[in-house]
Amino acid sequence: MSSTLTPAPAVQGNTSHRVQSGLLDPKLIAKSLPDAVKKLDPRVMVKNPVMFVVEVGSVVTTISAIASPSVFAWSITVWLWLTTVFANLAEAVAEGRGKAQADTLRKTKTESVARRLTNWPASQAEEEVPGTALRLGDHVVVEAGQTIPGDGDVVEGVASVDESAITGESAPVIRESGGDRSAVTGGTKVLSDRIVVKIASEPGKSFIDRMIALVEGAARQKTPNEIALNILLASLTIVFLVAVVTLQPMATYAGAPQSMIVLVALIVALIPTTIGALLSAIGIAGMDRLVQRNVLAMSGRAVEAAGDVDTLLLDKTGTITLGNRQAAEFQPAEGVTADELAGAAQLSSLADETPEGRSIVVLAKTGYGLRERAQGELAHATWVPFTAQTRMSGVDLDEAEGLHQVRKGAAGSVSRWVTDNGGSVGADVAQLVDGISAAGGTPLVVAEKNGSAPAKVLGVIYLKDVVKEGMRERFDELRRMGIRTVMITGDNPLTARAIAEEAGVDDFLAEATPEDKMALIKQEQAGGKLVAMTGDGTNDAPALAQADVGVAMNTGTMAAKEAGNMVDLDSNPTKLIEIVEIGKQLLITRGALTTFSIANDVAKYFAIIPAMFAGVYPGLRHLNVMGLHSPTSAITSAIVFNALVIVGLIPLALRGVKYRPSDASSLLARNIGIYGIGGLIVPFVGIKAIDLLVQFVPGLS
Amino acid sequence: MSSTLAGWLQALALVGALALCYRPLGDYIAHLLTSAKHLRAERGLYKLVGVDGDADQRWPVYLRSVLAFSALSILFLYGLIRLQTHLLLSLGVPEMEAHQAWNTAVSFTTNTNWQSYSGESAMGHLVQMAGLAVQNFVSAAVGIAVVAALIRGFTRHRTDRVGNFWVDLTRICLRLLLPLSILFALVLVANGVVQNFHGFHDLATLGGDTQSIPGGPVASQEVIKELGTNGGGFFNANSAHPFENPNGFTNWLEVFLLLVISFSLPRTFGKMVGDHRQGYAIVAVMGLFWVASAALITFSEHQHAGTALQAAGGAMEGKEQRFGIAASSLFAASTTLTSTGAVDSFHDSYSAFGGGLTIFNMMLGEIAPGGTGSGLYGMLILAIVAVFVAGLMVGRTPEYLGKKLGGREMKFASLYILTTPALVLIGTGIAMALPGERAGMLNSGAHGFSEVLYAFTSASNNNGSAFAGITVNTPWYDTALGLCMAFGRFLPMVFVLALAGSLAQQQPVPASAGTLPTHKPLFVGLLSSVVLIVVGLTYFPALALGPIAEGLH
């Protein structure tokens, strides 16, 4: 298998992102070995206190073994060095996978020539400069077949762009000026048409540069939880150091002074080497697992925070419901015919390029035989675009009888417009709106105002929403994990409630403006909760920045991508749920291996203590419950086991422990069962098995 | 009635009595620690020493108050002991040497009550009353004050204030320890514990010898010795002496007294954090260890090999005939699990495993239920460690009672669990490395080693009981054990108060289905395993060379 984020679009479709990352590529191990040896540099090792102690111990035993050589001394020495190398190997392998991804990315960073517009938009004069010479705010023109020289926003034109280099997705995407699909990434290729791009990043700080740094682990810093765990591990290490150092005078008094080799072996066996060796690999692999799902986390801290999330803000459209709503029916108000309503609805939607708007025009044509009028047909028409604030769109026609205004939009907004313009909203309209909402649909109210006559409501357009399959089960899972889901929608409260109930979310925020969203996040955070959300538009940027986990869609604007702490290259908002699971899995892996590591010590004591002291206190032979062959074979077996268990657990560290969404109690019971009880039992079996082999080594029997 | 049945009945009565006290006493302590009202006497005291009773302290100030108060206590007690020959009621005892006076002063101030002197021959009534008994009260109160600050760390949000040490100290002494002491001192007197100002009575014995019988204000000191988990006896024989502990009932009562506050504090904790189930979980872990230890020691003492011992029905050496094996074992388990250190029998004479268990009890860190206050904060620190590891296993940044356990919190918790093992092991290691000091041992081999290990374990964990069988009144042991007592008491307090400050500053995280529940049987089991494994792994090599080597043949 390939563990890389492959740019070959033919292989990697949208569904193939679930990568079985647990398997270890033997080639990768071989490739990582030199790096693992390089990491023996004490200046590097000292950052990992547990393994640093092992390295110092290895040096001490090496000196002892040289001073008084024996098979036992050299066996212990060799295996201690191997323990250190194995620990470095875990980290090197984890980093190696990232490096492979970085190399692929780097290939896309070919030195492109940029066509800089010197005085845009006043003139189209251009000059050729190297891509690296581009500065923030420069304008460049890119045409079909050319590579976009840097990150930026499209300011003129529309083009289809091949972004497979970054997303692995072969289908081209549309990038156009204005709106929320204006961001382009350096290194991607324009397939058709011509666009002008305003450069939004300094050279060397582009999105690809940051991606490379992230997957390579160059920007990696220890996360808060990793630091806390490191402190605990360091203190355990100190306790065991003290226990072993002070053991020597006690042993001397008992008449059994121990050799340096045995004392070092005891220290290494006791300190939590397993988790110490794998800790950083677990962190790197966590980021890596995200990358394999095409999510880029800007920091390890964000991945950890994902595991802690209490509240998920999910946009209804695209996340909870399938794509877009479709117009299903025109429901006229009293005294209005369906045809009248259809006509007005069509009129108001002509300039509305949203899928909903298009579906209204289609319904008017198919259901009511209204011919689609081209925008140009209507002279003196002023199109009123939809904004998040007015939440209405429509048209103003300058007709002979006076100004003819048509509006359609959310019930609340249009009603306000009608009352503001002297009209009143009848009870029948409210009934229609409530009826549609109660049925889970979205009502769009259509109203018009002719000249100086008061505005009146013509009727309601019934937009239907389809909830994605399997969402209810997903939300049930999240609830069991203790995560509250809040659906964010621009719909009115009734509509929102119907969909929320159908989808099974815990709460909803209806008629949401970006300000509402922001307020909700702040309110949750004030209660001590961590909030995750997705967003793509520029108006999402403040909320993305405020959220603890803000996942920006790759299709979104540069501003949104800058504000969030993760970017989803697939632009799939449902992935937020997976991100949370990966965050949890990362923490669980750390906890499980810590538990395993500490539980292992019990068996090692039963191997080493009788080996050390059964000579002077024969009663201690009873502690040799494993029936190990001899003192030397017992100590060697414990050390060999200690080293091998690191290698054995590298795949688990990289893959992460199995995680099934469930409540805390059952998760804990399950993991204590596997890693706690398992950690007690496995080494008894393992050490005994190794002893059965080691006892035949001459010099160790 | 057989001694075993009597033991069972005593233990049952004890559990019943402690269960009865759990709610009222725990709630009462919570009330006195949280009430905004001052008694008139307290207001007078605050005025006298110039303390604003309504002002809360930041944790460094709280800590400075604890340390300053304790340092002054040590100085005062040291001076009093050294000068007692010139003061009233000295009974003509000889002047105590400097190293022993230092050891004694530190010992009583740290709630350890390790005694390298013999009470009846070294202390006059004035020092016993104005020095030692006073420290029995205030050192117990200091422990409760520190745990009160830690609990406030959990209950308070976004503040740097953890309470007022002087108010806590005064209230615990005046409202809790004094009334209970007066009540139970009367009960003890009614049951035969002496209370007078007599000196020595020389009496002729039936054998024609003369015997010198000491008197003194024993009951008043005996009650706080147990209630405050102090353990320093009026007499050298401690609670084995008939004037301190005349009969089976007083013996039972003394065990009850030394357990009652520490076993009720989890209720205080539950009440203050607003969830009684949290208190039940903690008290369950404490109870589990106490019951298991008492049962194992009793079992071990009954199993003692040897024909003479079997004929006597078990290991009666070093035990009082009037208490028997079961009651003595119950006392031994309770005193070593509570940092009390009072003894009604001699642990040196216990069977290898029975004696080993008394050492292991102390190695647990005096947390089940532990000393007044110190037991609970020790247990809460281990709960934090358990929550940290288990919390990761449920996939969240670990949090306990809504407070996140980050790097800062784990730093203080780690330093706490590092301190006493380091003191015990380094102290024992040095003692064993010095041939001169090793010579103080009465026995050779593994048992002799256990004597030294016991001494350092007892001092560092602030227990104060002695294995006996070792000469500790030497300048070296007095100094070294004094240092162990001081560091073993005050370093953990520094870390606990720093932790309290760090917790109090946090904004609480609301609990959800994804939060690790810390009140369920699973957590009780988990915390118990963490306690066992952390202690077991730390001390296994030392124990293997002592009691285990001695016990396995």
Short mmCIF file of C-alpha atoms in Angstrom, two decimals, chain A residues 433-685:
data_model
loop_
_atom_site.label_atom_id
_atom_site.label_comp_id
_atom_site.label_asym_id
_atom_site.label_seq_id
_atom_site.Cartn_x
_atom_site.Cartn_y
_atom_site.Cartn_z
CA VAL A 433 -45.64 28.87 6.27
CA ASP A 434 -46.20 26.88 9.45
CA GLY A 435 -47.60 23.98 7.50
CA ILE A 436 -44.57 23.74 5.24
CA SER A 437 -42.17 24.18 8.13
CA ALA A 438 -43.93 21.59 10.21
CA ALA A 439 -43.54 19.17 7.34
CA GLY A 440 -39.79 19.77 7.35
CA GLY A 441 -39.83 21.97 4.30
CA THR A 442 -38.58 25.47 3.83
CA PRO A 443 -41.13 28.13 3.02
CA LEU A 444 -40.06 31.03 0.88
CA VAL A 445 -42.58 33.84 0.99
CA VAL A 446 -43.15 35.82 -2.19
CA ALA A 447 -44.50 39.34 -1.96
CA GLU A 448 -44.89 42.25 -4.31
CA LYS A 449 -45.56 45.94 -4.26
CA ASN A 450 -47.12 47.70 -7.19
CA GLY A 451 -46.54 51.41 -7.36
CA SER A 452 -47.88 53.15 -4.29
CA ALA A 453 -50.30 50.35 -3.40
CA PRO A 454 -49.45 48.58 -0.15
CA ALA A 455 -47.28 45.52 -0.42
CA LYS A 456 -49.01 42.17 -0.33
CA VAL A 457 -48.05 38.59 0.06
CA LEU A 458 -48.70 36.42 -3.00
CA GLY A 459 -47.97 33.05 -1.49
CA VAL A 460 -45.38 30.65 -0.39
CA ILE A 461 -42.87 28.50 -2.26
CA TYR A 462 -42.40 25.07 -0.70
CA LEU A 463 -38.72 24.08 -0.72
CA LYS A 464 -37.98 20.53 0.25
CA ASP A 465 -34.95 19.37 2.17
CA VAL A 466 -33.62 15.84 2.14
CA VAL A 467 -31.74 14.66 5.22
CA LYS A 468 -28.71 12.53 4.43
CA GLU A 469 -28.97 8.88 5.21
CA GLY A 470 -27.37 7.60 8.42
CA MET A 471 -27.12 11.02 10.05
CA ARG A 472 -29.43 10.11 12.92
CA GLU A 473 -27.19 7.17 13.89
CA ARG A 474 -24.15 9.42 13.71
CA PHE A 475 -25.72 11.96 16.02
CA ASP A 476 -26.75 9.22 18.43
CA GLU A 477 -23.13 8.10 18.50
CA LEU A 478 -21.98 11.63 19.19
CA ARG A 479 -24.50 11.95 21.99
CA ARG A 480 -23.11 8.81 23.58
CA MET A 481 -19.66 10.36 23.33
CA GLY A 482 -21.04 13.33 25.24
CA ILE A 483 -20.98 15.69 22.28
CA ARG A 484 -23.87 18.02 21.64
CA THR A 485 -24.70 18.76 18.03
CA VAL A 486 -26.16 22.08 17.02
CA MET A 487 -27.52 22.55 13.52
CA ILE A 488 -26.89 25.97 12.05
CA THR A 489 -29.35 27.10 9.43
CA GLY A 490 -30.71 30.19 7.86
CA ASP A 491 -34.19 28.68 7.97
CA ASN A 492 -36.91 29.93 10.23
CA PRO A 493 -37.29 28.23 13.63
CA LEU A 494 -40.20 26.02 12.57
CA THR A 495 -38.43 24.66 9.51
CA ALA A 496 -35.27 24.23 11.48
CA ARG A 497 -37.10 22.35 14.20
CA ALA A 498 -38.63 19.92 11.73
CA ILE A 499 -35.30 19.12 10.13
CA ALA A 500 -33.53 19.00 13.47
CA GLU A 501 -36.05 16.44 14.65
CA GLU A 502 -35.78 14.42 11.51
CA ALA A 503 -31.98 14.40 11.63
CA GLY A 504 -31.79 13.89 15.39
CA VAL A 505 -29.52 16.80 16.32
CA ASP A 506 -29.67 18.09 19.88
CA ASP A 507 -30.32 21.71 19.11
CA PHE A 508 -30.51 24.15 16.27
CA LEU A 509 -29.80 27.76 15.58
CA ALA A 510 -32.39 29.07 13.15
CA GLU A 511 -32.24 32.17 10.98
CA ALA A 512 -28.59 32.29 11.85
CA THR A 513 -26.50 35.26 10.87
CA PRO A 514 -22.69 35.13 11.22
CA GLU A 515 -23.14 37.28 14.33
CA ASP A 516 -25.56 34.73 15.83
CA LYS A 517 -23.08 31.97 15.15
CA MET A 518 -20.33 33.94 16.83
CA ALA A 519 -22.56 34.67 19.80
CA LEU A 520 -23.44 31.00 20.15
CA ILE A 521 -19.78 29.99 20.15
CA LYS A 522 -18.94 32.58 22.77
CA GLN A 523 -21.87 31.53 24.90
CA GLU A 524 -20.82 27.87 24.79
CA GLN A 525 -17.24 28.77 25.57
CA ALA A 526 -18.28 30.92 28.50
CA GLY A 527 -19.78 27.75 29.96
CA GLY A 528 -16.38 26.08 29.67
CA LYS A 529 -17.23 24.10 26.56
CA LEU A 530 -15.05 23.51 23.54
CA VAL A 531 -16.68 24.22 20.21
CA ALA A 532 -15.93 22.88 16.76
CA MET A 533 -17.37 24.22 13.52
CA THR A 534 -16.85 24.25 9.81
CA GLY A 535 -17.04 27.24 7.58
CA ASP A 536 -16.03 28.50 4.19
CA GLY A 537 -17.15 32.05 3.66
CA THR A 538 -15.28 35.18 4.58
CA ASN A 539 -18.07 36.02 6.99
CA ASP A 540 -17.36 32.73 8.77
CA ALA A 541 -13.78 33.77 9.46
CA PRO A 542 -14.33 35.43 12.86
CA ALA A 543 -16.34 32.43 14.10
CA LEU A 544 -13.72 30.01 12.74
CA ALA A 545 -11.05 31.90 14.62
CA GLN A 546 -13.13 31.97 17.79
CA ALA A 547 -14.01 28.25 17.72
CA ASP A 548 -11.62 25.85 19.44
CA VAL A 549 -11.59 23.69 16.35
CA GLY A 550 -12.36 25.61 13.17
CA VAL A 551 -12.31 23.54 10.02
CA ALA A 552 -12.19 25.65 6.88
CA MET A 553 -13.30 24.18 3.59
CA ASN A 554 -10.65 24.20 0.91
CA THR A 555 -13.19 25.64 -1.52
CA GLY A 556 -13.63 28.55 0.86
CA THR A 557 -12.03 31.93 0.85
CA MET A 558 -8.44 32.57 1.86
CA ALA A 559 -9.72 34.50 4.86
CA ALA A 560 -11.62 31.47 6.14
CA LYS A 561 -8.60 29.22 5.63
CA GLU A 562 -6.39 31.64 7.52
CA ALA A 563 -8.85 31.87 10.39
CA GLY A 564 -9.45 28.18 10.99
CA ASN A 565 -6.96 25.81 12.56
CA MET A 566 -7.70 23.02 10.12
CA VAL A 567 -8.40 22.87 6.42
CA ASP A 568 -10.42 20.11 4.82
CA LEU A 569 -9.08 19.62 1.34
CA ASP A 570 -12.15 17.63 0.32
CA SER A 571 -14.41 20.42 1.55
CA ASN A 572 -16.69 17.89 3.16
CA PRO A 573 -18.28 19.36 6.28
CA THR A 574 -19.36 15.92 7.58
CA LYS A 575 -15.71 15.20 8.16
CA LEU A 576 -15.82 17.25 11.35
CA ILE A 577 -17.17 14.14 13.05
CA GLU A 578 -14.18 12.10 11.87
CA ILE A 579 -11.82 14.80 13.06
CA VAL A 580 -13.29 14.56 16.54
CA GLU A 581 -12.85 10.81 16.48
CA ILE A 582 -9.22 11.11 15.43
CA GLY A 583 -8.59 13.56 18.26
CA LYS A 584 -10.08 11.15 20.75
CA GLN A 585 -8.22 8.23 19.29
CA LEU A 586 -4.95 10.10 19.71
CA LEU A 587 -5.54 10.70 23.42
CA ILE A 588 -6.79 7.16 23.98
CA THR A 589 -3.66 5.75 22.35
CA ARG A 590 -1.49 7.76 24.71
CA GLY A 591 -3.45 6.67 27.77
CA ALA A 592 -3.61 3.04 26.69
CA LEU A 593 0.13 2.75 26.06
CA THR A 594 0.92 4.54 29.34
CA THR A 595 -1.25 2.07 31.22
CA PHE A 596 0.29 -0.83 29.33
CA SER A 597 3.79 0.44 30.02
CA ILE A 598 3.29 0.79 33.76
CA ALA A 599 1.41 -2.51 34.10
CA ASN A 600 4.36 -4.25 32.41
CA ASP A 601 6.60 -3.44 35.37
CA VAL A 602 4.95 -5.99 37.62
CA ALA A 603 6.15 -8.92 35.55
CA LYS A 604 9.62 -7.41 35.15
CA TYR A 605 9.96 -7.21 38.95
CA PHE A 606 9.04 -10.86 39.22
CA ALA A 607 11.77 -11.64 36.70
CA ILE A 608 14.56 -9.41 38.01
CA ILE A 609 14.21 -9.22 41.82
CA PRO A 610 14.53 -12.99 42.46
CA ALA A 611 17.37 -13.05 39.96
CA MET A 612 19.19 -10.41 41.98
CA PHE A 613 18.60 -11.67 45.50
CA ALA A 614 17.58 -15.32 45.53
CA GLY A 615 21.26 -16.06 46.10
CA VAL A 616 21.31 -14.47 49.56
CA TYR A 617 17.65 -14.90 50.49
CA PRO A 618 16.68 -18.27 48.97
CA GLY A 619 13.05 -17.66 49.96
CA LEU A 620 12.85 -15.07 47.20
CA ARG A 621 13.02 -17.95 44.73
CA HIS A 622 9.26 -18.22 45.28
CA LEU A 623 8.90 -14.89 43.48
CA ASN A 624 10.28 -16.47 40.31
CA VAL A 625 6.73 -17.41 39.33
CA MET A 626 7.68 -17.67 35.66
CA GLY A 627 10.24 -20.34 36.45
CA LEU A 628 12.95 -18.52 34.52
CA HIS A 629 16.05 -20.52 33.86
CA SER A 630 18.81 -18.57 35.58
CA PRO A 631 19.47 -15.08 36.96
CA THR A 632 21.31 -14.00 33.79
CA SER A 633 18.72 -15.44 31.45
CA ALA A 634 15.93 -13.83 33.51
CA ILE A 635 17.43 -10.35 33.38
CA THR A 636 18.33 -10.69 29.69
CA SER A 637 14.82 -11.89 28.87
CA ALA A 638 13.24 -8.94 30.66
CA ILE A 639 15.43 -6.49 28.75
CA VAL A 640 14.87 -8.20 25.40
CA PHE A 641 11.13 -8.18 26.01
CA ASN A 642 11.31 -4.52 26.94
CA ALA A 643 13.00 -3.68 23.63
CA LEU A 644 10.85 -5.91 21.44
CA VAL A 645 7.59 -4.63 22.87
CA ILE A 646 8.49 -1.18 21.52
CA VAL A 647 8.88 -2.52 18.00
CA GLY A 648 5.75 -4.59 18.42
CA LEU A 649 3.74 -1.57 19.38
CA ILE A 650 4.98 0.82 16.67
CA PRO A 651 2.10 -0.19 14.34
CA LEU A 652 -0.40 0.42 17.14
CA ALA A 653 1.15 3.81 17.89
CA LEU A 654 0.93 4.80 14.24
CA ARG A 655 -2.53 3.41 13.63
CA GLY A 656 -3.99 4.41 16.95
CA VAL A 657 -5.99 2.09 19.16
CA LYS A 658 -9.35 0.92 17.96
CA TYR A 659 -11.96 3.49 18.81
CA ARG A 660 -15.65 2.83 18.92
CA PRO A 661 -17.79 5.81 19.79
CA SER A 662 -19.39 5.12 23.15
CA ASP A 663 -19.75 6.69 26.56
CA ALA A 664 -16.82 7.21 28.88
CA SER A 665 -17.57 4.35 31.26
CA SER A 666 -17.66 1.63 28.65
CA LEU A 667 -14.62 3.06 26.86
CA LEU A 668 -12.69 3.06 30.12
CA ALA A 669 -13.75 -0.45 31.07
CA ARG A 670 -12.78 -1.73 27.65
CA ASN A 671 -9.39 -0.02 27.55
CA ILE A 672 -8.48 -0.95 31.11
CA GLY A 673 -9.41 -4.52 30.22
CA ILE A 674 -7.21 -4.61 27.15
CA TYR A 675 -4.26 -2.41 28.08
CA GLY A 676 -4.30 -2.62 31.88
CA ILE A 677 -5.03 -6.29 32.45
CA GLY A 678 -3.36 -7.16 29.16
CA GLY A 679 -0.34 -5.14 30.22
CA LEU A 680 -0.12 -7.21 33.39
CA ILE A 681 -0.35 -10.58 31.63
CA VAL A 682 1.46 -10.13 28.30
CA PRO A 683 4.97 -9.63 29.74
CA PHE A 684 4.71 -12.76 31.90
CA VAL A 685 4.09 -14.74 28.75
#
